[in-house]
Short mmCIF file of C-alpha atoms and ligand atoms in Angstrom, two decimals:
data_model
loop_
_atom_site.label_atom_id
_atom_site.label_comp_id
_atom_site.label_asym_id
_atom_site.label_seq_id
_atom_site.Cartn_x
_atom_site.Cartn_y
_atom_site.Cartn_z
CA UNK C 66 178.21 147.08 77.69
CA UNK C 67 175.52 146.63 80.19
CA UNK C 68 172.62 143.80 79.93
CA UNK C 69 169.50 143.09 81.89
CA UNK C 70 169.08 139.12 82.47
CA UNK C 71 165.49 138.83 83.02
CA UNK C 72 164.88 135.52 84.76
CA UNK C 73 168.76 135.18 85.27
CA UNK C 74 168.34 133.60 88.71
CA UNK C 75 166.97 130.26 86.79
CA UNK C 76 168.83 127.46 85.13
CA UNK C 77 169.71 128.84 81.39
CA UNK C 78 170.16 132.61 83.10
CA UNK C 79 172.43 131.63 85.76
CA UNK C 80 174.73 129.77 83.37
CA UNK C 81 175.04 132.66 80.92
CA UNK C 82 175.43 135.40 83.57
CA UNK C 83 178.90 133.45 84.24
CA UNK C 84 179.62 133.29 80.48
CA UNK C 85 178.61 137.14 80.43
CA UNK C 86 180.71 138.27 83.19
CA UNK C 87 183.71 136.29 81.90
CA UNK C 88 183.43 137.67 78.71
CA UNK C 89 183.28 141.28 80.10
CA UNK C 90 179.80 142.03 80.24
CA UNK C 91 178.39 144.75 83.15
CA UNK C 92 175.05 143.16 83.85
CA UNK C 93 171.99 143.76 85.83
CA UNK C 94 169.68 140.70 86.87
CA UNK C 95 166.08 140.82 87.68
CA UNK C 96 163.84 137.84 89.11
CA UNK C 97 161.05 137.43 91.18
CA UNK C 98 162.58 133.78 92.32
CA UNK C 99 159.61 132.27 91.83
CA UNK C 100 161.52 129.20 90.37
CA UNK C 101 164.99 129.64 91.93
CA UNK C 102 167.05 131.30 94.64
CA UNK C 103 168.73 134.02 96.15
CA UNK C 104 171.97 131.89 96.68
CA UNK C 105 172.28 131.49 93.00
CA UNK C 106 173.12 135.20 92.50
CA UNK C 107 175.53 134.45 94.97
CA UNK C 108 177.27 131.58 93.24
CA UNK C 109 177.29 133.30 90.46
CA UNK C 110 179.51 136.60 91.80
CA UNK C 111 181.62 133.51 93.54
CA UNK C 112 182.63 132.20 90.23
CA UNK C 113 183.55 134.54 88.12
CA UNK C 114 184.30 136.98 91.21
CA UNK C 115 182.50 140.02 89.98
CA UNK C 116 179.79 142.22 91.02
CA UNK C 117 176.49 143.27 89.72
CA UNK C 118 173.13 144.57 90.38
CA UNK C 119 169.99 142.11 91.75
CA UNK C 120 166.88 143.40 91.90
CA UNK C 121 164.38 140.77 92.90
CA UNK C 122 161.13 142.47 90.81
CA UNK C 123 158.31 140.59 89.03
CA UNK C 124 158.90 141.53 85.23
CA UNK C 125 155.15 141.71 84.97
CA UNK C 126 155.37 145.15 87.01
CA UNK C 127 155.72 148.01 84.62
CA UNK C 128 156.64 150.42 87.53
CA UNK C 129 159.40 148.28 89.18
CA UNK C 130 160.63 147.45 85.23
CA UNK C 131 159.96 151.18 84.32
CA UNK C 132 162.63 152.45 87.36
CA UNK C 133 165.27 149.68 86.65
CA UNK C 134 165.35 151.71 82.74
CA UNK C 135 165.95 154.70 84.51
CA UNK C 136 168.64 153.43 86.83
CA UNK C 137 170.17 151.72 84.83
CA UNK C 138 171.83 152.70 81.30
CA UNK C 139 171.24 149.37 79.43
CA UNK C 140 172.74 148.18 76.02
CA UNK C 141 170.37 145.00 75.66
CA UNK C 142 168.10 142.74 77.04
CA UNK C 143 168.05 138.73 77.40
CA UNK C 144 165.00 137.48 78.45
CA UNK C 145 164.49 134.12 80.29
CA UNK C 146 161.81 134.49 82.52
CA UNK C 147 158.36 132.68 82.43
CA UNK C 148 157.38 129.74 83.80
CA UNK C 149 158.47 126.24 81.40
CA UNK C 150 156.69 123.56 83.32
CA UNK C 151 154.81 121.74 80.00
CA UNK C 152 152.18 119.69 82.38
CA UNK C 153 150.98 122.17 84.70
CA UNK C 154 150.60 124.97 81.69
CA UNK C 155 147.91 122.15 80.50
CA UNK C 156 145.62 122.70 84.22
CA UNK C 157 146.94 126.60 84.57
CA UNK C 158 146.82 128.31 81.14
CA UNK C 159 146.07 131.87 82.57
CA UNK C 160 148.96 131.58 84.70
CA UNK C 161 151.17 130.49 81.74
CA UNK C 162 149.60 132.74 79.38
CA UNK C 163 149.67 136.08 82.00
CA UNK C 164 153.15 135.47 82.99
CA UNK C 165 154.70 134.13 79.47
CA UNK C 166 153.64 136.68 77.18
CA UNK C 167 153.59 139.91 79.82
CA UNK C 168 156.68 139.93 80.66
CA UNK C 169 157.69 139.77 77.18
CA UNK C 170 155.27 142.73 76.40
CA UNK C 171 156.53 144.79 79.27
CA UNK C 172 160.40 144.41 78.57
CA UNK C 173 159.73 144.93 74.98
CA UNK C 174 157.79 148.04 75.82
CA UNK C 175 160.18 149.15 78.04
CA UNK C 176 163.52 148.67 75.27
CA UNK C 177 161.39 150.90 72.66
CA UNK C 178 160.74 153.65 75.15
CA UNK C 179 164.20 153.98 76.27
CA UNK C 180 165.84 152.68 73.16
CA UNK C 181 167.83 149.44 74.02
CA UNK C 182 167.40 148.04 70.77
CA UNK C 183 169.27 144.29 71.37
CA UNK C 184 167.09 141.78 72.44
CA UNK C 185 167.11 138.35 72.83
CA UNK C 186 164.44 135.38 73.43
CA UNK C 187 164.72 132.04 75.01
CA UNK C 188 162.42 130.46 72.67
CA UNK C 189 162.12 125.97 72.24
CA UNK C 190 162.41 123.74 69.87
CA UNK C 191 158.67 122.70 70.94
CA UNK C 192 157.21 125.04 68.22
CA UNK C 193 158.52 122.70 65.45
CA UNK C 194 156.25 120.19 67.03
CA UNK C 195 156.39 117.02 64.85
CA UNK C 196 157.79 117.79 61.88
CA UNK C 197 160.56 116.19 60.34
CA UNK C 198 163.77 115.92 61.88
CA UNK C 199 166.49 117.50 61.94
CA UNK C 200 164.30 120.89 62.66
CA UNK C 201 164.74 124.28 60.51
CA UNK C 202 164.21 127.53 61.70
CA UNK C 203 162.27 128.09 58.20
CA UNK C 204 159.76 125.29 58.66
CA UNK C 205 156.50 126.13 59.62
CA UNK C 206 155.73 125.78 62.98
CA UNK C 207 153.63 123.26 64.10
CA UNK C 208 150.39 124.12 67.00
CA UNK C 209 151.90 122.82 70.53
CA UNK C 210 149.61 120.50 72.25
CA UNK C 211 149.99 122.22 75.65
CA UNK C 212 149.76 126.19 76.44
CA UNK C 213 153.41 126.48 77.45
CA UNK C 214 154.15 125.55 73.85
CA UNK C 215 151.50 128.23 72.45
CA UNK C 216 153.02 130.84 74.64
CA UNK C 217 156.67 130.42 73.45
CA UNK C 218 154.95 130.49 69.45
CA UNK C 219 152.55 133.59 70.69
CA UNK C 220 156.45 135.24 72.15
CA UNK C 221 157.85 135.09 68.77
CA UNK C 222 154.86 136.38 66.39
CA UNK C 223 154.69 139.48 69.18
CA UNK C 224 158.80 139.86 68.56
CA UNK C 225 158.07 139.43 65.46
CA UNK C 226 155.33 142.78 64.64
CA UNK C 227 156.77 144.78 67.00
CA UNK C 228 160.44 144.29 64.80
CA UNK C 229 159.27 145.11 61.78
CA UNK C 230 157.50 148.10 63.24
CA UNK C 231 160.45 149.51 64.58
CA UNK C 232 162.99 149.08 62.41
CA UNK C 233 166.38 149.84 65.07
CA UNK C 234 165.15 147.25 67.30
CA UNK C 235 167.13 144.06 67.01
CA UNK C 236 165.72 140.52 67.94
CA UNK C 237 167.37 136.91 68.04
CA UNK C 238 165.07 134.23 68.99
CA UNK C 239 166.69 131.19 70.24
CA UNK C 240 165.09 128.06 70.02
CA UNK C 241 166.80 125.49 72.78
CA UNK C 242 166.65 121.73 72.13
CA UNK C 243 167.12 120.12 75.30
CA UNK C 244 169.81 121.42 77.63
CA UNK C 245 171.38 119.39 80.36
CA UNK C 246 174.12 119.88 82.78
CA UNK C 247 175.68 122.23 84.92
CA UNK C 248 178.45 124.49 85.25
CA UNK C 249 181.55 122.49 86.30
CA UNK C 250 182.02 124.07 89.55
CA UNK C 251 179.29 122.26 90.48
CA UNK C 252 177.50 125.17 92.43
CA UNK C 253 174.86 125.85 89.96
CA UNK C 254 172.93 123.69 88.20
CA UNK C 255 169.34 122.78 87.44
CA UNK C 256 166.92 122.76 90.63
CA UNK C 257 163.69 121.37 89.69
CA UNK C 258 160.63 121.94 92.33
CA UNK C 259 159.13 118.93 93.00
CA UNK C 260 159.33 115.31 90.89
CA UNK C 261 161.16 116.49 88.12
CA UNK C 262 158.86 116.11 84.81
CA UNK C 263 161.95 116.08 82.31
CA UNK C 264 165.10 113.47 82.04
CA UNK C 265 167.93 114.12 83.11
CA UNK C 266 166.84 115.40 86.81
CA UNK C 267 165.32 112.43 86.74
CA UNK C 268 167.99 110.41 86.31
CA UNK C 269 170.32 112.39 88.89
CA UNK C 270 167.86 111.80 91.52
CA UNK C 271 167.13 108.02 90.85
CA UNK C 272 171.19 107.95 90.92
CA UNK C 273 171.29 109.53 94.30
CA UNK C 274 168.42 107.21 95.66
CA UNK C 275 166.27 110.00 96.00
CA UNK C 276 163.88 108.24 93.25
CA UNK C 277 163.27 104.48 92.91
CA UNK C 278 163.59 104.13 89.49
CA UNK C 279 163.08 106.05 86.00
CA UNK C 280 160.43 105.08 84.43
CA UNK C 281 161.11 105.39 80.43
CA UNK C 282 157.71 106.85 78.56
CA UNK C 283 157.36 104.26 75.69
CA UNK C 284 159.94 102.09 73.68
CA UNK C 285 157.73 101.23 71.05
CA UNK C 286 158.96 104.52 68.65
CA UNK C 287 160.36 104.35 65.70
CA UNK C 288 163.84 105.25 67.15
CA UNK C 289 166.74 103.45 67.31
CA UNK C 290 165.72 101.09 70.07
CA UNK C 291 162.14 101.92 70.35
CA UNK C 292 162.81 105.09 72.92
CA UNK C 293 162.18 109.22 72.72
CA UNK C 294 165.41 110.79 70.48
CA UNK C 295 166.30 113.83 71.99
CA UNK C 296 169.12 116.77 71.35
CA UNK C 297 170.43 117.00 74.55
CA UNK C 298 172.76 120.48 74.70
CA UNK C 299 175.07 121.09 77.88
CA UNK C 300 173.82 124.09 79.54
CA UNK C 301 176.98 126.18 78.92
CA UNK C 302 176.98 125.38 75.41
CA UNK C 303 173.65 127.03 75.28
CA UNK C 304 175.23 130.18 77.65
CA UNK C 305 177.95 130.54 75.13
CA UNK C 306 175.20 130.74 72.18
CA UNK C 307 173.07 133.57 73.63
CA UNK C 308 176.76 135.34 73.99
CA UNK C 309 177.74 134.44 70.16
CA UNK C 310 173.92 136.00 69.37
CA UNK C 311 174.61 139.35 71.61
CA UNK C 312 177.71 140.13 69.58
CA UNK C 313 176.27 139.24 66.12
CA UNK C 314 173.05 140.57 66.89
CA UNK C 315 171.38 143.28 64.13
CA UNK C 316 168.31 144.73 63.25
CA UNK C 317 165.57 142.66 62.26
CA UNK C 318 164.40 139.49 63.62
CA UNK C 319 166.39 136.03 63.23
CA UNK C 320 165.72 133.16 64.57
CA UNK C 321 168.61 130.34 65.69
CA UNK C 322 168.63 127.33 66.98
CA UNK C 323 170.69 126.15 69.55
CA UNK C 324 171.30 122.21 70.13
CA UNK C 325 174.11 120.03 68.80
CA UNK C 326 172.68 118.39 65.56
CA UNK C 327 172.58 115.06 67.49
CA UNK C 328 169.61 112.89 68.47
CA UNK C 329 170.14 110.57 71.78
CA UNK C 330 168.28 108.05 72.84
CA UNK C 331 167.14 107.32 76.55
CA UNK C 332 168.46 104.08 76.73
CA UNK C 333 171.60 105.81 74.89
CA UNK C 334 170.98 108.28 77.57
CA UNK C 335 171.07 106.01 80.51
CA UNK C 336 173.69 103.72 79.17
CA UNK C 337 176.28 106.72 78.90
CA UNK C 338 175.28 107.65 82.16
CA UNK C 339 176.47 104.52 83.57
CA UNK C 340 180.04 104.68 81.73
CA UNK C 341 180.69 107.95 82.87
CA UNK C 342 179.44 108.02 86.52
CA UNK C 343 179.54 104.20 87.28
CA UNK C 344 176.05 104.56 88.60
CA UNK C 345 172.83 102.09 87.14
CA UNK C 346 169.70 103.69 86.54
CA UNK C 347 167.26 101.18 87.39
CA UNK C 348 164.40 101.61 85.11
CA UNK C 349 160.71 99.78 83.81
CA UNK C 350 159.04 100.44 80.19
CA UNK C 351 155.64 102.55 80.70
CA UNK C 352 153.49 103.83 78.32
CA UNK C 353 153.95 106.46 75.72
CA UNK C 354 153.92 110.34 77.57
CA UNK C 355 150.70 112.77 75.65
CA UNK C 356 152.05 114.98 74.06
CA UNK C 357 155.15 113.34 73.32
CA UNK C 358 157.50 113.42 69.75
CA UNK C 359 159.68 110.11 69.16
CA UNK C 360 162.59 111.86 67.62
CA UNK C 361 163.61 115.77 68.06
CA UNK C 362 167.15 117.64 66.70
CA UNK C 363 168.22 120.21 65.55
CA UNK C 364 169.88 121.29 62.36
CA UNK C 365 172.23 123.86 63.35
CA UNK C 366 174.26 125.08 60.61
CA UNK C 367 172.63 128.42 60.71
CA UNK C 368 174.26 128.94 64.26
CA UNK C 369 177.23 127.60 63.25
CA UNK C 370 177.49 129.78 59.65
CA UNK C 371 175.65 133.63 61.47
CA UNK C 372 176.83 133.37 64.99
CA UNK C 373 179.90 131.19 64.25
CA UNK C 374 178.95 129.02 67.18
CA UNK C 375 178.69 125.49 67.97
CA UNK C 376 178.46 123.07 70.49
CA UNK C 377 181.57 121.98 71.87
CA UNK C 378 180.79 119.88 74.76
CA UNK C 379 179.25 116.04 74.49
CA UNK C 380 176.92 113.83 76.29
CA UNK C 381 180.11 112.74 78.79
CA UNK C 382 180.65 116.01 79.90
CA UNK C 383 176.87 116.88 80.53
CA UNK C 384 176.32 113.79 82.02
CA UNK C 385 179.23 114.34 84.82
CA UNK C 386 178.28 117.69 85.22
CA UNK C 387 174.75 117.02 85.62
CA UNK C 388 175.55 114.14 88.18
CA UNK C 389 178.40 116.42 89.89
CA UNK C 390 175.64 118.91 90.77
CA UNK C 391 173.36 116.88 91.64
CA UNK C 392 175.62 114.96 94.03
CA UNK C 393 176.96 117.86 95.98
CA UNK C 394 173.43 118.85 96.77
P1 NAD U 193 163.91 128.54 85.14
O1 NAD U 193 162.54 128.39 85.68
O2 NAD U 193 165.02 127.87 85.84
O3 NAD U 193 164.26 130.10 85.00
C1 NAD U 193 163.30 131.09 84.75
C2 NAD U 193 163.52 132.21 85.79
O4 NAD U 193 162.56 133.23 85.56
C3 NAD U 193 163.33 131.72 87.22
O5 NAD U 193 164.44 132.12 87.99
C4 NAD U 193 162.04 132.41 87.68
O6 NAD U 193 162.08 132.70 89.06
C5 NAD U 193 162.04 133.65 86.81
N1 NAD U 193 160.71 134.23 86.57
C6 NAD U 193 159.60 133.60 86.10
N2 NAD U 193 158.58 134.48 85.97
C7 NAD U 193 159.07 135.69 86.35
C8 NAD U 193 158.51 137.00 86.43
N3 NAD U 193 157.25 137.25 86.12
N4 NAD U 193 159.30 138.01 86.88
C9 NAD U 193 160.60 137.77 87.21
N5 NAD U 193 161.17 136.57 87.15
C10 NAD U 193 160.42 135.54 86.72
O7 NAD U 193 163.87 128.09 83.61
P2 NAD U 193 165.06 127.83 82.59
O8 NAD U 193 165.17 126.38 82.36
O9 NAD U 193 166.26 128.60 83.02
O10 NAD U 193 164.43 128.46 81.28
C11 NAD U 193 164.68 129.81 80.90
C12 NAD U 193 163.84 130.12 79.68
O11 NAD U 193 164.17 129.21 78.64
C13 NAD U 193 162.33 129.98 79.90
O12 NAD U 193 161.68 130.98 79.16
C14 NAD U 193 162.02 128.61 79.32
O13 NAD U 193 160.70 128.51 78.87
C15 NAD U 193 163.00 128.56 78.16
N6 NAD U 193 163.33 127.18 77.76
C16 NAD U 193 163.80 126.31 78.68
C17 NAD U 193 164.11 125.00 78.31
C18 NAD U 193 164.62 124.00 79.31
O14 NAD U 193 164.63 122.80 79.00
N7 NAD U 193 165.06 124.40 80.48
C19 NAD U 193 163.93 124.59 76.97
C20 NAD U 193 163.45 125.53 76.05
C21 NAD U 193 163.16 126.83 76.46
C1 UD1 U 194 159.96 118.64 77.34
C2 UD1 U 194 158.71 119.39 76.97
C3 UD1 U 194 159.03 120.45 75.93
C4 UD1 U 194 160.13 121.38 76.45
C5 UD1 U 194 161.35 120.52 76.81
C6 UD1 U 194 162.47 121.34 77.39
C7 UD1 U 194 156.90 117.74 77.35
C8 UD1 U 194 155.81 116.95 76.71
N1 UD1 U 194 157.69 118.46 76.52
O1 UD1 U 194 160.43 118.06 76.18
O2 UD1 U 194 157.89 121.21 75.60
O3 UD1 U 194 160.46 122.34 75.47
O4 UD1 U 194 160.96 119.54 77.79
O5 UD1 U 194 162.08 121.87 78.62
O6 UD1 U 194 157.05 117.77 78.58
N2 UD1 U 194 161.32 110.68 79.43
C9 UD1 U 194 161.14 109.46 80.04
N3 UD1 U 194 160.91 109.43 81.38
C10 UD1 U 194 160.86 110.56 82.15
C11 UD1 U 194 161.05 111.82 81.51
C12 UD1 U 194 161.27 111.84 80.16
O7 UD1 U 194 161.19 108.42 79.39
O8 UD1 U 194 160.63 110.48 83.36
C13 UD1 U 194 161.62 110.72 77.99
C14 UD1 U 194 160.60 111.49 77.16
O9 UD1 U 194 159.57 110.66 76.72
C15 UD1 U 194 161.47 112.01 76.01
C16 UD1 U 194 162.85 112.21 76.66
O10 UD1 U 194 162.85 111.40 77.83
O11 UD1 U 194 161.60 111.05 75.01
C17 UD1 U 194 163.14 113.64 77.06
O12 UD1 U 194 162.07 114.13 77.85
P1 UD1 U 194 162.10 115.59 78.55
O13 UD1 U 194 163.37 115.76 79.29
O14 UD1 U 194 160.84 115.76 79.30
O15 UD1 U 194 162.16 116.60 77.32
P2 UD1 U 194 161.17 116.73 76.05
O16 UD1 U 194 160.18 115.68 76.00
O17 UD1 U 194 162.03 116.91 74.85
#
């Protein structure tokens, strides 16, 4: 069986090209690298020591995405590209909007023409916004404060339609909580541009000195010790859940989500750092981030009871993986 990983040069993609390929999947990966790099495709045929097909396209181009159809006989489609950075989406909508929903719109398009009817969406848990924890995929979603939260909402009502109006094509939407880590080779991993905005890069690069110190966005929530509560997923947890959607996957829309079920805090988060990789995070208290939910997690058991997948790894494991990457960098 043959997939296209749109977007498959980036953090999530990378990871679940090596689950793919393990588990036997032919595949075919598209990316414009405009948030990662050629080497990555590399690492990726030097771990699992297979082959496959790179075309380095923008998935906005209807030609270029029209030819890779014809080249290619495809089975599905797993699409990860966009852009995911929450703060800039707030100064660049268009940009956001433009490259969020086309591509979606264009691969879509594209699977109806040439009838690859299994498709599957990296979706977030930011379209719960703040409702009560843990998070259902049958709650209503909540408007995002910040475009790159519309967009991902906007994705799924478009999957949504163009489902029900053609009834062989098969979507799973999967809403990520937070994932973290990196594969335990070490040679791929999450490689932020700039000052990382989220956690755990943060953290890595304060531990290698690269960054003074973390500064932690409130304590004053109504969390455990007063800090955000988030479900932090290892990264190839999350690969092996879009794999356990790909084999379950049947007409109709259905919506998972993928996190453990379990809320950590970031003084939890530092703290376990620490144990693990011996290594302080020196931090100071600063205000509250906009935007910002105190507590976020997941309830998963309609992963575990449709796809018959859960996580298996736990915050030690992410946390030496996401410090073993970083380190070797
Ligand atoms: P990433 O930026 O590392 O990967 C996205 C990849 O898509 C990059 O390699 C980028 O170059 C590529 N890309 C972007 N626009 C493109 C285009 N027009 N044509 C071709 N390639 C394009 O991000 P990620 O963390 O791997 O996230 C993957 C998906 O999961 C995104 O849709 C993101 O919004 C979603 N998501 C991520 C997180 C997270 O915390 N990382 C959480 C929830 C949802
Ligand atoms: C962020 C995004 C969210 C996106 C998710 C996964 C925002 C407002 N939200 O969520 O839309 O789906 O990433 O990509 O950016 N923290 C600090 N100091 C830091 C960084 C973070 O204290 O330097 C805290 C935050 O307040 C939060 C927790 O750490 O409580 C996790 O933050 P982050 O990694 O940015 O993820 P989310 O806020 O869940």
């Amino acid at each position: 069986m043959t997939i296209l990983v749109a977007g498959g040069a980036g953090y999530i993609g990378s990871h679940t090209c090596v689950v793919l390929l393990e588990a036997g999947y032919d595949l075919v990966v598209a990316d414009n690298l405009s948030n990662s790099r050629k080497e990555t495709i590399d690492r990726i045929k030097k771990i699992t020591g297979k082959d496959f097909v790179f075309y380095k396209i923008d998935l906005r181009d209807v030609e270029k995405v029209e030819e890779l159809f014809i080249n290619h006989h495809l089975d599905g489609v797993m699409h990860f590209a966009g852009y995911k950075a929450v703060g800039e989406s707030v100064y660049k909508p268009l940009d956001y909007y433009y490259n969020n929903l086309v591509t979606t719109m264009v691969l879509s398009m594209a699977c109806i023409k040439h009838k690859v009817n299994k498709f599957i969406f990296s979706s977030s848990a930011t379209v719960y916004g703040n409702n009560k924890v843990p998070f259902v995929e049958t709650m209503d979603l909540l408007p995002a404060t910040n475009p790159y939260g519309e967009s991902k909402a906007m994705n799924e009502k478009i999957l949504m339609d163009t489902a029900k109006a053609y009834p062989d094509f098969s979507v799973s939407i999967l809403r990520y909580f937070n994932p973290i880590g990196a594969h335990e080779s070490g040679l791929i991993g999450e490689l932020p541009k700039g000052i990382p905005n989220n956690l755990m890069p943060y953290i890595t690069q304060v531990a290698k000195g690269k960054l003074e110190k973390l500064k932690i966005f409130g304590n004053d929530y109504p969390t455990i010790d007063g800090t955000g509560v988030r479900d932090y997923i290892h990264v190839m947890d999350l690969a092996e859940g879009h794999v356990a959607a790909l084999e379950k996957i049947r007409p109709g829309i259905h919506v998972y989500n993928l996190g453990t079920g379990q809320g950590t805090s970031v003084l939890q988060l530092i703290n376990t750092f620490k144990e693990v990789n011996g290594i302080d995070i020196p931090y100071e208290i600063v205000g509250r981030r906009a935007g910002d939910i105190p507590i976020s997690y997941a309830d998963v058991s309609k992963a575990r009871k449709e796809l018959g997948w859960t996580a298996k790894r736990g915050l030690k494991e992410m946390l030496r993986d996401a410090w073993n990457f970083e380190k070797r960098l």
